[in-house]
Amino acid sequence: MLTNKSFLLKTEMNQKSNLLLGKIVSSDITQKLSSSIKDLKNKNIIPKLAAILVGDNPASKIYIKNKSKFFVKNGCESETFNFSSDSNQSEIISCIKQLNNDDSIHGILVQLPLPKSFDDSIILETITPKKDVDGFHPYNVGKLFSGNPQFIPCTPHGIIKILDYYKINTSGKNCVVIGRSNIVGKPMFALLSQKFETGNATVTMCHSRTNNLRHHTLNADIVVCAIGIPNFLKGNMIKKGSVIIDVGINRIVENSAKKSYKIVGDVDFESVINIASHLTPVPGGVGPMTIAMLLYNTVSSAKLNNT
Ligand code: NDP
């Protein structure tokens, strides 16, 4: 009979073996990118990102700072263009137009969400599709949905890379994507349903108006949860042996934590871990992939625009 201690150890080992660790996949991707970055450098090209930050949303500032640090750490460059929330939209548009024509810039992103007074679509559509490394321009959305993508939005692309890395077969599987945002849910739906190697799934997209969500998730072989509600998906909502991808990044108050808050996902880790065959933890799961895929897209752009 297992003692309490060995039982706990066994559970811990089981837990470790069924975690899909984006931080490992992200290192693998940056490692593979390093030779392309070196080749570009030999031609005097340094992949460079231009990041546009509007307003003073603290989370957006942190995201931009982290992206910039990550680029520099990997031998690339990043420059941030700051605008106050009372700037005129036309100032941002003219900055983007200049960046579109600047040969030293390979990727342009606008950190979302923008303050309410700005029109996201007009601003995003100003970015030239060939430097649209977030993949949000309607041209790139259309390319993805028609099965011939140029730049794929970073978070769903990162999820595909995790599935590839861990050899999780998606072909013929029932997948449920919860959440229909333009940045995660819709491109995730497009990727999983395409005739791609990691694709060919039967995909159901759920959202806040879905009736009986549990009926769908209980039938799913793979669930991608991207809704922004802490610990929403519980163990009793999923099928034994299913693969669960937790996209959520939610800050919840926790007085015992060092920073008085902790980050949790949209999936209730404790109740799901022993039912799922695989699960992405938060943090350390999908999060590290988003930034790695931004680097991937920027390096691809530098290669594409210089051949
Ligand atoms: P949005 O707020 O844009 O979209 C949320 C989606 O969830 C909507 O489609 C909404 O439905 C749906 N939804 C809300 N409540 C429910 C419910 N009770 N049942 C079913 N569906 C529901 O979110 P994002 O896609 O931008 O982000 C989702 C989460 O992922 C957030 O926690 C965010 O922080 C995180 N995120 C993480 C990233 C990473 O790098 N790991 C990158 C991007 C996001 P409806 O359309 O009907 O309103």
PDB file of C-alpha atoms and ligand atoms in Angstrom, residues 155 178-181 183-184 207-209 213 226-229 232 247-250 266 286-287 290, ligand 1:
ATOM      1  CA  THR A 155      -1.057  32.770 -29.313  1.00  0.00           C
ATOM      2  CA  ILE A 178     -14.192  28.281 -25.873  1.00  0.00           C
ATOM      3  CA  GLY A 179     -14.000  31.987 -26.727  1.00  0.00           C
ATOM      4  CA  ARG A 180     -14.374  33.688 -30.120  1.00  0.00           C
ATOM      5  CA  SER A 181     -11.991  36.657 -29.931  1.00  0.00           C
ATOM      6  CA  ILE A 183      -6.787  37.248 -31.335  1.00  0.00           C
ATOM      7  CA  VAL A 184      -7.268  33.738 -29.934  1.00  0.00           C
ATOM      8  CA  HIS A 207     -18.949  31.444 -26.496  1.00  0.00           C
ATOM      9  CA  SER A 208     -21.064  33.178 -23.886  1.00  0.00           C
ATOM     10  CA  ARG A 209     -24.309  32.402 -25.773  1.00  0.00           C
ATOM     11  CA  LEU A 213     -21.395  24.252 -22.826  1.00  0.00           C
ATOM     12  CA  ALA A 226      -9.734  31.370 -23.828  1.00  0.00           C
ATOM     13  CA  ILE A 227     -12.385  33.343 -22.006  1.00  0.00           C
ATOM     14  CA  GLY A 228     -10.733  35.334 -19.212  1.00  0.00           C
ATOM     15  CA  ILE A 229     -12.659  33.811 -16.269  1.00  0.00           C
ATOM     16  CA  PHE A 232     -13.806  28.372 -15.160  1.00  0.00           C
ATOM     17  CA  VAL A 247      -5.001  30.271 -22.531  1.00  0.00           C
ATOM     18  CA  GLY A 248      -6.273  32.399 -19.639  1.00  0.00           C
ATOM     19  CA  ILE A 249      -4.095  34.859 -17.775  1.00  0.00           C
ATOM     20  CA  ASN A 250      -6.077  36.148 -14.806  1.00  0.00           C
ATOM     21  CA  ASP A 266      -9.249  29.800 -17.160  1.00  0.00           C
ATOM     22  CA  VAL A 286       0.709  28.981 -23.461  1.00  0.00           C
ATOM     23  CA  GLY A 287       2.085  32.329 -22.185  1.00  0.00           C
ATOM     24  CA  THR A 290       3.019  34.033 -27.600  1.00  0.00           C
TER      25      THR A 290
HETATM   26  P1  NDP B   1     -11.976  38.264 -24.981  1.00  0.00           P
HETATM   27  O1  NDP B   1     -12.465  38.943 -23.751  1.00  0.00           O
HETATM   28  O2  NDP B   1     -11.714  39.066 -26.200  1.00  0.00           O
HETATM   29  O3  NDP B   1     -13.019  37.122 -25.375  1.00  0.00           O
HETATM   30  C1  NDP B   1     -13.556  36.267 -24.409  1.00  0.00           C
HETATM   31  C2  NDP B   1     -14.411  35.248 -25.081  1.00  0.00           C
HETATM   32  O4  NDP B   1     -14.902  34.376 -24.063  1.00  0.00           O
HETATM   33  C3  NDP B   1     -15.629  35.834 -25.789  1.00  0.00           C
HETATM   34  O5  NDP B   1     -15.791  35.220 -27.051  1.00  0.00           O
HETATM   35  C4  NDP B   1     -16.789  35.483 -24.854  1.00  0.00           C
HETATM   36  O6  NDP B   1     -18.009  35.241 -25.528  1.00  0.00           O
HETATM   37  C5  NDP B   1     -16.306  34.188 -24.240  1.00  0.00           C
HETATM   38  N1  NDP B   1     -16.925  33.937 -22.956  1.00  0.00           N
HETATM   39  C6  NDP B   1     -17.033  34.784 -21.906  1.00  0.00           C
HETATM   40  N2  NDP B   1     -17.699  34.203 -20.903  1.00  0.00           N
HETATM   41  C7  NDP B   1     -18.007  32.956 -21.316  1.00  0.00           C
HETATM   42  C8  NDP B   1     -18.715  31.866 -20.721  1.00  0.00           C
HETATM   43  N3  NDP B   1     -19.204  31.942 -19.505  1.00  0.00           N
HETATM   44  N4  NDP B   1     -18.853  30.740 -21.439  1.00  0.00           N
HETATM   45  C9  NDP B   1     -18.355  30.640 -22.687  1.00  0.00           C
HETATM   46  N5  NDP B   1     -17.694  31.643 -23.300  1.00  0.00           N
HETATM   47  C10 NDP B   1     -17.524  32.789 -22.617  1.00  0.00           C
HETATM   48  O7  NDP B   1     -10.727  37.427 -24.520  1.00  0.00           O
HETATM   49  P2  NDP B   1      -9.316  37.055 -25.223  1.00  0.00           P
HETATM   50  O8  NDP B   1      -9.497  36.006 -26.241  1.00  0.00           O
HETATM   51  O9  NDP B   1      -8.589  38.290 -25.583  1.00  0.00           O
HETATM   52  O10 NDP B   1      -8.560  36.430 -23.952  1.00  0.00           O
HETATM   53  C11 NDP B   1      -9.069  35.311 -23.259  1.00  0.00           C
HETATM   54  C12 NDP B   1      -8.116  34.970 -22.123  1.00  0.00           C
HETATM   55  O11 NDP B   1      -6.858  34.621 -22.673  1.00  0.00           O
HETATM   56  C13 NDP B   1      -7.830  36.113 -21.159  1.00  0.00           C
HETATM   57  O12 NDP B   1      -7.604  35.577 -19.868  1.00  0.00           O
HETATM   58  C14 NDP B   1      -6.536  36.700 -21.681  1.00  0.00           C
HETATM   59  O13 NDP B   1      -5.780  37.352 -20.670  1.00  0.00           O
HETATM   60  C15 NDP B   1      -5.834  35.465 -22.140  1.00  0.00           C
HETATM   61  N6  NDP B   1      -4.853  35.679 -23.191  1.00  0.00           N
HETATM   62  C16 NDP B   1      -3.654  35.050 -23.018  1.00  0.00           C
HETATM   63  C17 NDP B   1      -2.683  35.157 -23.965  1.00  0.00           C
HETATM   64  C18 NDP B   1      -1.411  34.419 -23.751  1.00  0.00           C
HETATM   65  O14 NDP B   1      -0.394  34.796 -24.295  1.00  0.00           O
HETATM   66  N7  NDP B   1      -1.424  33.334 -22.975  1.00  0.00           N
HETATM   67  C19 NDP B   1      -2.844  35.992 -25.155  1.00  0.00           C
HETATM   68  C20 NDP B   1      -4.183  36.536 -25.292  1.00  0.00           C
HETATM   69  C21 NDP B   1      -5.133  36.386 -24.325  1.00  0.00           C
HETATM   70  P3  NDP B   1     -18.810  36.398 -26.339  1.00  0.00           P
HETATM   71  O15 NDP B   1     -18.068  36.546 -27.629  1.00  0.00           O
HETATM   72  O16 NDP B   1     -20.151  35.824 -26.516  1.00  0.00           O
HETATM   73  O17 NDP B   1     -18.757  37.626 -25.479  1.00  0.00           O
END
